[in-house]
Amino acid sequence: MAKELAKQYDPKNVEDRTYQFWLDKKYFHAQKAEGKKPYTIVIPPPNITGQLHMGHALDNTLQDILIRFRRMQGRDTLWLPGTDHASIATEAKIVEAMKAEGLTKEMLGREKFLERAWDWKAKYGGRIIEQLKKMGSSCDWDRERFTLDEGCSKAVNEVFVNLYNKDLIYRGERIINWCPNCLTSISDAEVEYEDQAGHFWHLRYKLKDSDEYLELATTRPETLLGDTAVAVNPNDERYSKFVGKKVILPIVGREIPVVADDYVDVEFGTGVVKITPAHDPNDFEVGLRHNLEVINVMTPDAKITDDYPKYAGMDRYEARKAIVKDLEAEGALVRIEDYSHNVGTCYRCGTTVEPRVSKQWFVKMKPLAIPAIEAVEKGETKFVPKRFEKVYFHWLENIRDWCISRQLWWGHRIPAWYCDDCGHITVSKESVCKCEKCGSEKVVQDPDTLDTWFSSALWPFSTLGWPEKTEDFENYYPTNTLVTGYDIIPFWVMRMMFSGIEHTGKVPFDTVLIHGLVRDALGRKMSKSLGNGIDPLEIIDKYGADALRFTLATGNSPGNDMRFSDDKVEASRNFANKIWNAARFILMNLSEDEPAPHIPENLAIEDKWILSVYEKLVRDVTDNLEKFELGMAVAKLYDFIWDVFCDWYIEIAKIRLQKDDESKDTAKAVLVYVFSGALKLLHPFMPFITEEIWQTLPHEGESIMISEFPVYDENLVFEAEEKEMDRIMTAIRAIRNRRAEMNVVASKKAKIFVETQFTETFEKAGVFMQKLASASEVEVGDKFDIPGAVSIITEDARMYIPLDELVDLKAEKARLEKELAATKKELDFVNNKLNNPNFVSKAPEAVVAKQRDAAAKLNDKIKMLEESIEKMN
RNA sequence: GGACGUUUAGCUCAGCUGGUAGAGCAUUCGCUUGACGUGCGAAGGGUCAGCGGUUCAAGUCCGUUAACGUCCACCA
């Protein structure tokens, strides 16, 4: 015996040690080499705020599978890792932590605050990285990046200035989404809409110099303070006479015009709309068209401004109550109706967003969106599955300018300086101390920072050294595959696409592999508030990283959500254990000086069979991986290793392993060859256990992870032997089935007589039947007459087992008759097809031939069954 | 209001380019078979959501309906 393994696989003994071994050997490090085609993935950088959740675990498992596969195929493989500074999320966390100390941002000041932020990054950014390592991720840690590091910041400035010079970035006063809690603007994509129960307040505004009123409804009466018009549809005859007149704004008493605008829907409500340009995006548009005044009535934290002393300082909901009360007192409130409407909330903190007019920086999107759409239309970048291209197109086709400035401190500061003297804006990559226009030194940098996604958008090239023409950039850009969840297409994928095209002239990746969400066992989204999140590290601790990876890679198709449950991981853990024990068995039979994996001479039928099935597995798994069908690949590996290799080949191999002749060496060699090949195929999915076992088995090279991925070889396919083994296995299954039905224990051996036209095959099968079908001995012949025996009939053979004392002849006959009827029915079905002239003439020849073959076999079986029944009479 | 997804065995899900349905778990029966009881052998269980169409042939393609889910959308 060469080496001995423990009875059960213990991941804890293996994982950390193996990972350290890989690190020490620098296998993860990408290195340009002659003749090696690069394969690159940049990691979706996790936020430094949180810790690894199941979504990350899935995302990174998929990436590691692809990376390890390509690395074994001999590609120069780069998986570039890193983290994201996550400006708004991180800043919120830090502010929250400061609150406990009684501190605010302002008390601390910008510089001190940023020191804290960097401390945070050092602490939590590192934690994420450690978690990725626990998963077995083979990232090139020497190239680890951070969105706020020097290189990425340089790229950000470069891009900002370029876009500004091309007029694709501008500063303007627009209505934007404002989060009154985070105290910053957010982009359209960062607003989440949800249905909320609310009310419709029907109000009436009195016409000036008249007794008439215009009735209208609003969901937000407090915004009335900022009303600067009332609008009706120009084609609405009911109101045409009022257009151009004035109404008196209740409470406030301001005179505001009645304007005509297409925006108003005649059918909806009364057909009259109050216009508050400062607090509603549509109203803002209407205001622009009619030159209306924009009156901001709220402070940044959504309280009424001092301009309205009666309500000043009240938050928007308090003010709403007070104003409704006053409206009622004034007789302006007609009625209140229940109403459910869509409310925008901040995707970070959930606070209701307040549309607000404010001066912000924007990226002009239309010119950038067009080439990004075209690139996908032309197939330069493909989505897997393809249906997500629709989501992508839909976003880009309806895109509005991107608000990129944030009133935050943690992030890339906007590289724009304002001149106190002439008001000119100097935009520059370098720090500015003089106005480029008037030369004044009284310049102040914009205090705001950029949207986190602005730097993420550059991630595929900023991390490779762009804008410098570095070797890495030349070598690894464009990258190959981007792996991410569908929820992040509008935030990230889309923005990387147009950024890559605009700044590098190339799409950033050729394939976007989209996966779904990991849900809990009940199908609910895992969330902090529900407390149903499952920590990947706990799962790894309990079942091992390989089991977790296997679970995440299996049993779901790309783009669909999956449910996660311990049951599934347990099944995966069992699979790992199965592999472990197969290895244990093989090792038991090996001697100290076993040769490296090779295909021996003098192959037996079972050797050719397993080699052939294995070879097809190589072909299929490779094909599946190339096509990103990871779930299918892993399912095939599972079936092969468990059901084919372990349950059949190993069992059959035992026959020769117990002998002491050269056939034993053949069996050992084939076991080692096929098993280590299967381990290689499985390695991308279960890296730890495959490495551990591979190291123990005879092998060449120093690690499975840099060994060559098996390549399909047609010469190792043995169709004839596969067919023979099929006949044998079918016969064995039929015998086992029959014995089980009769409750004959396996330990009770009995002779088997086989009548068959495949004499040679079944003569070879004798030893297999002894091992696997409880045969004491097997006799193959033309004709047997064994009275009182059980007969078992397959398409290829009739077998008799003399189990006299156990056989109930009457029942036996009934059983055979039942089987005959079933077989006849099957034959009818096939014959129906064959008798259909349309089928014979129109179906492909191969399909017809298959049916003819089936019919012939069924006829053989029927004949045998009938004979057997006849004999019993 | 649009768009997309899901609907297959008791449960969770596979099923690529159309050729009488598969896995894991669960259930039932049997097993100290010298790798593994985290195991071995065997069994039961499905009109592939409904309807219509294309086709020699449909879980698989087309249309439609329903239920559930997701995303998008300025109806105040």
PDB file of N, CA, C and O in Angstrom, chain A residues 442-500:
ATOM      1  N   LYS A 442      -7.161  82.994  -6.663  1.00  0.00           N
ATOM      2  CA  LYS A 442      -8.274  82.702  -5.763  1.00  0.00           C
ATOM      3  C   LYS A 442      -9.153  81.623  -6.391  1.00  0.00           C
ATOM      4  O   LYS A 442     -10.253  81.899  -6.884  1.00  0.00           O
ATOM      5  N   VAL A 443      -8.605  80.421  -6.443  1.00  0.00           N
ATOM      6  CA  VAL A 443      -9.381  79.315  -7.006  1.00  0.00           C
ATOM      7  C   VAL A 443      -9.672  78.293  -5.912  1.00  0.00           C
ATOM      8  O   VAL A 443      -8.843  78.054  -5.043  1.00  0.00           O
ATOM      9  N   VAL A 444     -10.866  77.725  -5.994  1.00  0.00           N
ATOM     10  CA  VAL A 444     -11.280  76.737  -4.990  1.00  0.00           C
ATOM     11  C   VAL A 444     -11.757  75.481  -5.699  1.00  0.00           C
ATOM     12  O   VAL A 444     -12.543  75.566  -6.654  1.00  0.00           O
ATOM     13  N   GLN A 445     -11.295  74.338  -5.226  1.00  0.00           N
ATOM     14  CA  GLN A 445     -11.732  73.094  -5.859  1.00  0.00           C
ATOM     15  C   GLN A 445     -13.152  72.757  -5.444  1.00  0.00           C
ATOM     16  O   GLN A 445     -13.571  73.000  -4.310  1.00  0.00           O
ATOM     17  N   ASP A 446     -13.882  72.199  -6.369  1.00  0.00           N
ATOM     18  CA  ASP A 446     -15.239  71.706  -6.097  1.00  0.00           C
ATOM     19  C   ASP A 446     -15.168  70.761  -4.898  1.00  0.00           C
ATOM     20  O   ASP A 446     -14.339  69.856  -4.874  1.00  0.00           O
ATOM     21  N   PRO A 447     -16.009  70.974  -3.898  1.00  0.00           N
ATOM     22  CA  PRO A 447     -15.934  70.127  -2.704  1.00  0.00           C
ATOM     23  C   PRO A 447     -16.520  68.728  -2.928  1.00  0.00           C
ATOM     24  O   PRO A 447     -16.303  67.834  -2.113  1.00  0.00           O
ATOM     25  N   ASP A 448     -17.238  68.557  -3.993  1.00  0.00           N
ATOM     26  CA  ASP A 448     -17.956  67.287  -4.178  1.00  0.00           C
ATOM     27  C   ASP A 448     -17.053  66.176  -4.722  1.00  0.00           C
ATOM     28  O   ASP A 448     -15.967  66.425  -5.234  1.00  0.00           O
ATOM     29  N   THR A 449     -17.569  64.980  -4.601  1.00  0.00           N
ATOM     30  CA  THR A 449     -16.863  63.819  -5.156  1.00  0.00           C
ATOM     31  C   THR A 449     -17.722  63.185  -6.239  1.00  0.00           C
ATOM     32  O   THR A 449     -18.867  63.576  -6.450  1.00  0.00           O
ATOM     33  N   LEU A 450     -17.151  62.189  -6.887  1.00  0.00           N
ATOM     34  CA  LEU A 450     -17.856  61.536  -7.990  1.00  0.00           C
ATOM     35  C   LEU A 450     -18.609  60.292  -7.527  1.00  0.00           C
ATOM     36  O   LEU A 450     -18.194  59.613  -6.587  1.00  0.00           O
ATOM     37  N   ASP A 451     -19.678  60.030  -8.221  1.00  0.00           N
ATOM     38  CA  ASP A 451     -20.431  58.787  -8.043  1.00  0.00           C
ATOM     39  C   ASP A 451     -19.445  57.622  -8.035  1.00  0.00           C
ATOM     40  O   ASP A 451     -18.541  57.543  -8.861  1.00  0.00           O
ATOM     41  N   THR A 452     -19.637  56.731  -7.087  1.00  0.00           N
ATOM     42  CA  THR A 452     -18.801  55.541  -6.998  1.00  0.00           C
ATOM     43  C   THR A 452     -18.694  54.807  -8.327  1.00  0.00           C
ATOM     44  O   THR A 452     -17.653  54.291  -8.704  1.00  0.00           O
ATOM     45  N   TRP A 453     -19.798  54.763  -9.042  1.00  0.00           N
ATOM     46  CA  TRP A 453     -19.841  53.997 -10.296  1.00  0.00           C
ATOM     47  C   TRP A 453     -19.032  54.663 -11.403  1.00  0.00           C
ATOM     48  O   TRP A 453     -18.765  54.049 -12.428  1.00  0.00           O
ATOM     49  N   PHE A 454     -18.669  55.917 -11.183  1.00  0.00           N
ATOM     50  CA  PHE A 454     -17.842  56.590 -12.182  1.00  0.00           C
ATOM     51  C   PHE A 454     -16.488  55.887 -12.248  1.00  0.00           C
ATOM     52  O   PHE A 454     -15.958  55.640 -13.334  1.00  0.00           O
ATOM     53  N   SER A 455     -15.937  55.543 -11.100  1.00  0.00           N
ATOM     54  CA  SER A 455     -14.647  54.843 -11.123  1.00  0.00           C
ATOM     55  C   SER A 455     -14.814  53.362 -11.449  1.00  0.00           C
ATOM     56  O   SER A 455     -13.967  52.771 -12.116  1.00  0.00           O
ATOM     57  N   SER A 456     -15.931  52.775 -10.999  1.00  0.00           N
ATOM     58  CA  SER A 456     -16.168  51.361 -11.341  1.00  0.00           C
ATOM     59  C   SER A 456     -16.263  51.179 -12.849  1.00  0.00           C
ATOM     60  O   SER A 456     -15.882  50.138 -13.381  1.00  0.00           O
ATOM     61  N   ALA A 457     -16.788  52.206 -13.497  1.00  0.00           N
ATOM     62  CA  ALA A 457     -16.979  52.122 -14.950  1.00  0.00           C
ATOM     63  C   ALA A 457     -15.657  51.963 -15.687  1.00  0.00           C
ATOM     64  O   ALA A 457     -15.616  51.479 -16.808  1.00  0.00           O
ATOM     65  N   LEU A 458     -14.571  52.380 -15.043  1.00  0.00           N
ATOM     66  CA  LEU A 458     -13.263  52.331 -15.694  1.00  0.00           C
ATOM     67  C   LEU A 458     -12.462  51.110 -15.276  1.00  0.00           C
ATOM     68  O   LEU A 458     -11.345  50.891 -15.730  1.00  0.00           O
ATOM     69  N   TRP A 459     -13.040  50.338 -14.372  1.00  0.00           N
ATOM     70  CA  TRP A 459     -12.334  49.233 -13.710  1.00  0.00           C
ATOM     71  C   TRP A 459     -11.594  48.277 -14.665  1.00  0.00           C
ATOM     72  O   TRP A 459     -10.450  47.917 -14.398  1.00  0.00           O
ATOM     73  N   PRO A 460     -12.195  47.874 -15.790  1.00  0.00           N
ATOM     74  CA  PRO A 460     -11.483  46.923 -16.657  1.00  0.00           C
ATOM     75  C   PRO A 460     -10.187  47.472 -17.246  1.00  0.00           C
ATOM     76  O   PRO A 460      -9.328  46.695 -17.637  1.00  0.00           O
ATOM     77  N   PHE A 461     -10.045  48.783 -17.331  1.00  0.00           N
ATOM     78  CA  PHE A 461      -8.784  49.290 -17.884  1.00  0.00           C
ATOM     79  C   PHE A 461      -7.975  50.110 -16.893  1.00  0.00           C
ATOM     80  O   PHE A 461      -6.744  50.106 -16.933  1.00  0.00           O
ATOM     81  N   SER A 462      -8.653  50.759 -15.942  1.00  0.00           N
ATOM     82  CA  SER A 462      -7.883  51.531 -14.958  1.00  0.00           C
ATOM     83  C   SER A 462      -7.003  50.595 -14.133  1.00  0.00           C
ATOM     84  O   SER A 462      -5.893  50.933 -13.744  1.00  0.00           O
ATOM     85  N   THR A 463      -7.483  49.388 -13.916  1.00  0.00           N
ATOM     86  CA  THR A 463      -6.729  48.431 -13.109  1.00  0.00           C
ATOM     87  C   THR A 463      -5.528  47.858 -13.863  1.00  0.00           C
ATOM     88  O   THR A 463      -4.657  47.245 -13.263  1.00  0.00           O
ATOM     89  N   LEU A 464      -5.543  48.037 -15.171  1.00  0.00           N
ATOM     90  CA  LEU A 464      -4.438  47.500 -15.976  1.00  0.00           C
ATOM     91  C   LEU A 464      -3.426  48.588 -16.312  1.00  0.00           C
ATOM     92  O   LEU A 464      -2.529  48.390 -17.126  1.00  0.00           O
ATOM     93  N   GLY A 465      -3.593  49.760 -15.696  1.00  0.00           N
ATOM     94  CA  GLY A 465      -2.581  50.786 -15.849  1.00  0.00           C
ATOM     95  C   GLY A 465      -2.970  51.945 -16.745  1.00  0.00           C
ATOM     96  O   GLY A 465      -2.289  52.967 -16.774  1.00  0.00           O
ATOM     97  N   TRP A 466      -4.099  51.798 -17.479  1.00  0.00           N
ATOM     98  CA  TRP A 466      -4.552  52.899 -18.302  1.00  0.00           C
ATOM     99  C   TRP A 466      -4.652  54.154 -17.436  1.00  0.00           C
ATOM    100  O   TRP A 466      -5.037  54.038 -16.280  1.00  0.00           O
ATOM    101  N   PRO A 467      -4.338  55.349 -17.885  1.00  0.00           N
ATOM    102  CA  PRO A 467      -4.058  55.749 -19.274  1.00  0.00           C
ATOM    103  C   PRO A 467      -2.631  55.489 -19.760  1.00  0.00           C
ATOM    104  O   PRO A 467      -2.360  55.767 -20.932  1.00  0.00           O
ATOM    105  N   GLU A 468      -1.777  54.988 -18.903  1.00  0.00           N
ATOM    106  CA  GLU A 468      -0.447  54.639 -19.407  1.00  0.00           C
ATOM    107  C   GLU A 468      -0.584  53.442 -20.337  1.00  0.00           C
ATOM    108  O   GLU A 468      -1.450  52.602 -20.141  1.00  0.00           O
ATOM    109  N   LYS A 469       0.308  53.365 -21.276  1.00  0.00           N
ATOM    110  CA  LYS A 469       0.291  52.190 -22.145  1.00  0.00           C
ATOM    111  C   LYS A 469       1.160  51.111 -21.509  1.00  0.00           C
ATOM    112  O   LYS A 469       2.246  50.793 -21.986  1.00  0.00           O
ATOM    113  N   THR A 470       0.691  50.578 -20.420  1.00  0.00           N
ATOM    114  CA  THR A 470       1.500  49.605 -19.699  1.00  0.00           C
ATOM    115  C   THR A 470       1.476  48.259 -20.415  1.00  0.00           C
ATOM    116  O   THR A 470       0.615  47.989 -21.255  1.00  0.00           O
ATOM    117  N   GLU A 471       2.416  47.422 -20.029  1.00  0.00           N
ATOM    118  CA  GLU A 471       2.486  46.095 -20.623  1.00  0.00           C
ATOM    119  C   GLU A 471       1.206  45.313 -20.303  1.00  0.00           C
ATOM    120  O   GLU A 471       0.655  44.626 -21.140  1.00  0.00           O
ATOM    121  N   ASP A 472       0.744  45.446 -19.055  1.00  0.00           N
ATOM    122  CA  ASP A 472      -0.474  44.741 -18.675  1.00  0.00           C
ATOM    123  C   ASP A 472      -1.657  45.191 -19.509  1.00  0.00           C
ATOM    124  O   ASP A 472      -2.473  44.374 -19.934  1.00  0.00           O
ATOM    125  N   PHE A 473      -1.761  46.490 -19.716  1.00  0.00           N
ATOM    126  CA  PHE A 473      -2.887  46.989 -20.508  1.00  0.00           C
ATOM    127  C   PHE A 473      -2.820  46.431 -21.927  1.00  0.00           C
ATOM    128  O   PHE A 473      -3.811  45.941 -22.462  1.00  0.00           O
ATOM    129  N   GLU A 474      -1.643  46.478 -22.513  1.00  0.00           N
ATOM    130  CA  GLU A 474      -1.468  45.961 -23.867  1.00  0.00           C
ATOM    131  C   GLU A 474      -1.795  44.479 -23.916  1.00  0.00           C
ATOM    132  O   GLU A 474      -2.389  43.974 -24.861  1.00  0.00           O
ATOM    133  N   ASN A 475      -1.416  43.799 -22.877  1.00  0.00           N
ATOM    134  CA  ASN A 475      -1.503  42.351 -22.864  1.00  0.00           C
ATOM    135  C   ASN A 475      -2.893  41.827 -22.517  1.00  0.00           C
ATOM    136  O   ASN A 475      -3.383  40.897 -23.135  1.00  0.00           O
ATOM    137  N   TYR A 476      -3.519  42.429 -21.530  1.00  0.00           N
ATOM    138  CA  TYR A 476      -4.737  41.826 -20.983  1.00  0.00           C
ATOM    139  C   TYR A 476      -6.023  42.566 -21.317  1.00  0.00           C
ATOM    140  O   TYR A 476      -7.108  42.149 -20.906  1.00  0.00           O
ATOM    141  N   TYR A 477      -5.900  43.680 -22.007  1.00  0.00           N
ATOM    142  CA  TYR A 477      -7.107  44.414 -22.384  1.00  0.00           C
ATOM    143  C   TYR A 477      -7.304  44.304 -23.889  1.00  0.00           C
ATOM    144  O   TYR A 477      -6.324  44.418 -24.609  1.00  0.00           O
ATOM    145  N   PRO A 478      -8.509  44.134 -24.382  1.00  0.00           N
ATOM    146  CA  PRO A 478      -9.760  43.939 -23.647  1.00  0.00           C
ATOM    147  C   PRO A 478      -9.760  42.625 -22.869  1.00  0.00           C
ATOM    148  O   PRO A 478      -9.147  41.666 -23.284  1.00  0.00           O
ATOM    149  N   THR A 479     -10.507  42.625 -21.780  1.00  0.00           N
ATOM    150  CA  THR A 479     -10.596  41.413 -20.989  1.00  0.00           C
ATOM    151  C   THR A 479     -11.558  40.450 -21.682  1.00  0.00           C
ATOM    152  O   THR A 479     -12.159  40.794 -22.704  1.00  0.00           O
ATOM    153  N   ASN A 480     -11.702  39.260 -21.152  1.00  0.00           N
ATOM    154  CA  ASN A 480     -12.528  38.272 -21.832  1.00  0.00           C
ATOM    155  C   ASN A 480     -13.941  38.169 -21.275  1.00  0.00           C
ATOM    156  O   ASN A 480     -14.905  38.382 -21.989  1.00  0.00           O
ATOM    157  N   THR A 481     -14.030  37.806 -20.016  1.00  0.00           N
ATOM    158  CA  THR A 481     -15.357  37.514 -19.478  1.00  0.00           C
ATOM    159  C   THR A 481     -15.642  38.391 -18.270  1.00  0.00           C
ATOM    160  O   THR A 481     -14.780  38.563 -17.413  1.00  0.00           O
ATOM    161  N   LEU A 482     -16.836  38.923 -18.239  1.00  0.00           N
ATOM    162  CA  LEU A 482     -17.273  39.623 -17.047  1.00  0.00           C
ATOM    163  C   LEU A 482     -18.391  38.798 -16.427  1.00  0.00           C
ATOM    164  O   LEU A 482     -19.331  38.418 -17.114  1.00  0.00           O
ATOM    165  N   VAL A 483     -18.265  38.509 -15.153  1.00  0.00           N
ATOM    166  CA  VAL A 483     -19.266  37.695 -14.477  1.00  0.00           C
ATOM    167  C   VAL A 483     -19.970  38.553 -13.432  1.00  0.00           C
ATOM    168  O   VAL A 483     -19.318  39.105 -12.540  1.00  0.00           O
ATOM    169  N   THR A 484     -21.278  38.675 -13.558  1.00  0.00           N
ATOM    170  CA  THR A 484     -21.995  39.497 -12.578  1.00  0.00           C
ATOM    171  C   THR A 484     -23.477  39.166 -12.561  1.00  0.00           C
ATOM    172  O   THR A 484     -23.977  38.458 -13.422  1.00  0.00           O
ATOM    173  N   GLY A 485     -24.161  39.693 -11.562  1.00  0.00           N
ATOM    174  CA  GLY A 485     -25.597  39.438 -11.417  1.00  0.00           C
ATOM    175  C   GLY A 485     -26.409  40.381 -12.299  1.00  0.00           C
ATOM    176  O   GLY A 485     -25.959  41.460 -12.656  1.00  0.00           O
ATOM    177  N   TYR A 486     -27.616  39.951 -12.643  1.00  0.00           N
ATOM    178  CA  TYR A 486     -28.413  40.774 -13.558  1.00  0.00           C
ATOM    179  C   TYR A 486     -28.812  42.103 -12.941  1.00  0.00           C
ATOM    180  O   TYR A 486     -29.098  43.065 -13.637  1.00  0.00           O
ATOM    181  N   ASP A 487     -28.806  42.159 -11.614  1.00  0.00           N
ATOM    182  CA  ASP A 487     -29.259  43.385 -10.955  1.00  0.00           C
ATOM    183  C   ASP A 487     -28.285  44.536 -11.162  1.00  0.00           C
ATOM    184  O   ASP A 487     -28.601  45.686 -10.886  1.00  0.00           O
ATOM    185  N   ILE A 488     -27.117  44.219 -11.686  1.00  0.00           N
ATOM    186  CA  ILE A 488     -26.096  45.243 -11.719  1.00  0.00           C
ATOM    187  C   ILE A 488     -25.796  45.711 -13.145  1.00  0.00           C
ATOM    188  O   ILE A 488     -24.897  46.514 -13.389  1.00  0.00           O
ATOM    189  N   ILE A 489     -26.572  45.234 -14.097  1.00  0.00           N
ATOM    190  CA  ILE A 489     -26.371  45.622 -15.497  1.00  0.00           C
ATOM    191  C   ILE A 489     -26.446  47.140 -15.685  1.00  0.00           C
ATOM    192  O   ILE A 489     -25.542  47.726 -16.260  1.00  0.00           O
ATOM    193  N   PRO A 490     -27.507  47.800 -15.181  1.00  0.00           N
ATOM    194  CA  PRO A 490     -27.572  49.243 -15.409  1.00  0.00           C
ATOM    195  C   PRO A 490     -26.518  50.039 -14.638  1.00  0.00           C
ATOM    196  O   PRO A 490     -26.064  51.077 -15.122  1.00  0.00           O
ATOM    197  N   PHE A 491     -26.148  49.575 -13.473  1.00  0.00           N
ATOM    198  CA  PHE A 491     -25.173  50.333 -12.693  1.00  0.00           C
ATOM    199  C   PHE A 491     -23.784  50.248 -13.291  1.00  0.00           C
ATOM    200  O   PHE A 491     -23.042  51.205 -13.321  1.00  0.00           O
ATOM    201  N   TRP A 492     -23.451  49.045 -13.712  1.00  0.00           N
ATOM    202  CA  TRP A 492     -22.048  48.776 -13.951  1.00  0.00           C
ATOM    203  C   TRP A 492     -21.729  48.316 -15.363  1.00  0.00           C
ATOM    204  O   TRP A 492     -20.906  48.915 -16.053  1.00  0.00           O
ATOM    205  N   VAL A 493     -22.368  47.239 -15.795  1.00  0.00           N
ATOM    206  CA  VAL A 493     -22.023  46.649 -17.091  1.00  0.00           C
ATOM    207  C   VAL A 493     -22.139  47.694 -18.196  1.00  0.00           C
ATOM    208  O   VAL A 493     -21.213  47.916 -18.973  1.00  0.00           O
ATOM    209  N   MET A 494     -23.292  48.345 -18.220  1.00  0.00           N
ATOM    210  CA  MET A 494     -23.560  49.363 -19.212  1.00  0.00           C
ATOM    211  C   MET A 494     -22.508  50.473 -19.173  1.00  0.00           C
ATOM    212  O   MET A 494     -22.016  50.918 -20.204  1.00  0.00           O
ATOM    213  N   ARG A 495     -22.149  50.902 -17.994  1.00  0.00           N
ATOM    214  CA  ARG A 495     -21.218  52.017 -17.875  1.00  0.00           C
ATOM    215  C   ARG A 495     -19.794  51.603 -18.232  1.00  0.00           C
ATOM    216  O   ARG A 495     -19.020  52.401 -18.754  1.00  0.00           O
ATOM    217  N   MET A 496     -19.447  50.364 -17.940  1.00  0.00           N
ATOM    218  CA  MET A 496     -18.137  49.898 -18.375  1.00  0.00           C
ATOM    219  C   MET A 496     -18.087  49.824 -19.887  1.00  0.00           C
ATOM    220  O   MET A 496     -17.071  50.121 -20.508  1.00  0.00           O
ATOM    221  N   MET A 497     -19.200  49.425 -20.462  1.00  0.00           N
ATOM    222  CA  MET A 497     -19.256  49.306 -21.916  1.00  0.00           C
ATOM    223  C   MET A 497     -19.006  50.654 -22.586  1.00  0.00           C
ATOM    224  O   MET A 497     -18.117  50.770 -23.425  1.00  0.00           O
ATOM    225  N   PHE A 498     -19.781  51.664 -22.223  1.00  0.00           N
ATOM    226  CA  PHE A 498     -19.575  52.919 -22.955  1.00  0.00           C
ATOM    227  C   PHE A 498     -18.255  53.576 -22.573  1.00  0.00           C
ATOM    228  O   PHE A 498     -17.626  54.235 -23.395  1.00  0.00           O
ATOM    229  N   SER A 499     -17.805  53.356 -21.347  1.00  0.00           N
ATOM    230  CA  SER A 499     -16.523  53.940 -20.953  1.00  0.00           C
ATOM    231  C   SER A 499     -15.384  53.270 -21.714  1.00  0.00           C
ATOM    232  O   SER A 499     -14.474  53.943 -22.216  1.00  0.00           O
ATOM    233  N   GLY A 500     -15.424  51.960 -21.792  1.00  0.00           N
ATOM    234  CA  GLY A 500     -14.375  51.243 -22.502  1.00  0.00           C
ATOM    235  C   GLY A 500     -14.299  51.686 -23.947  1.00  0.00           C
ATOM    236  O   GLY A 500     -13.226  51.988 -24.476  1.00  0.00           O
TER     237      GLY A 500
END
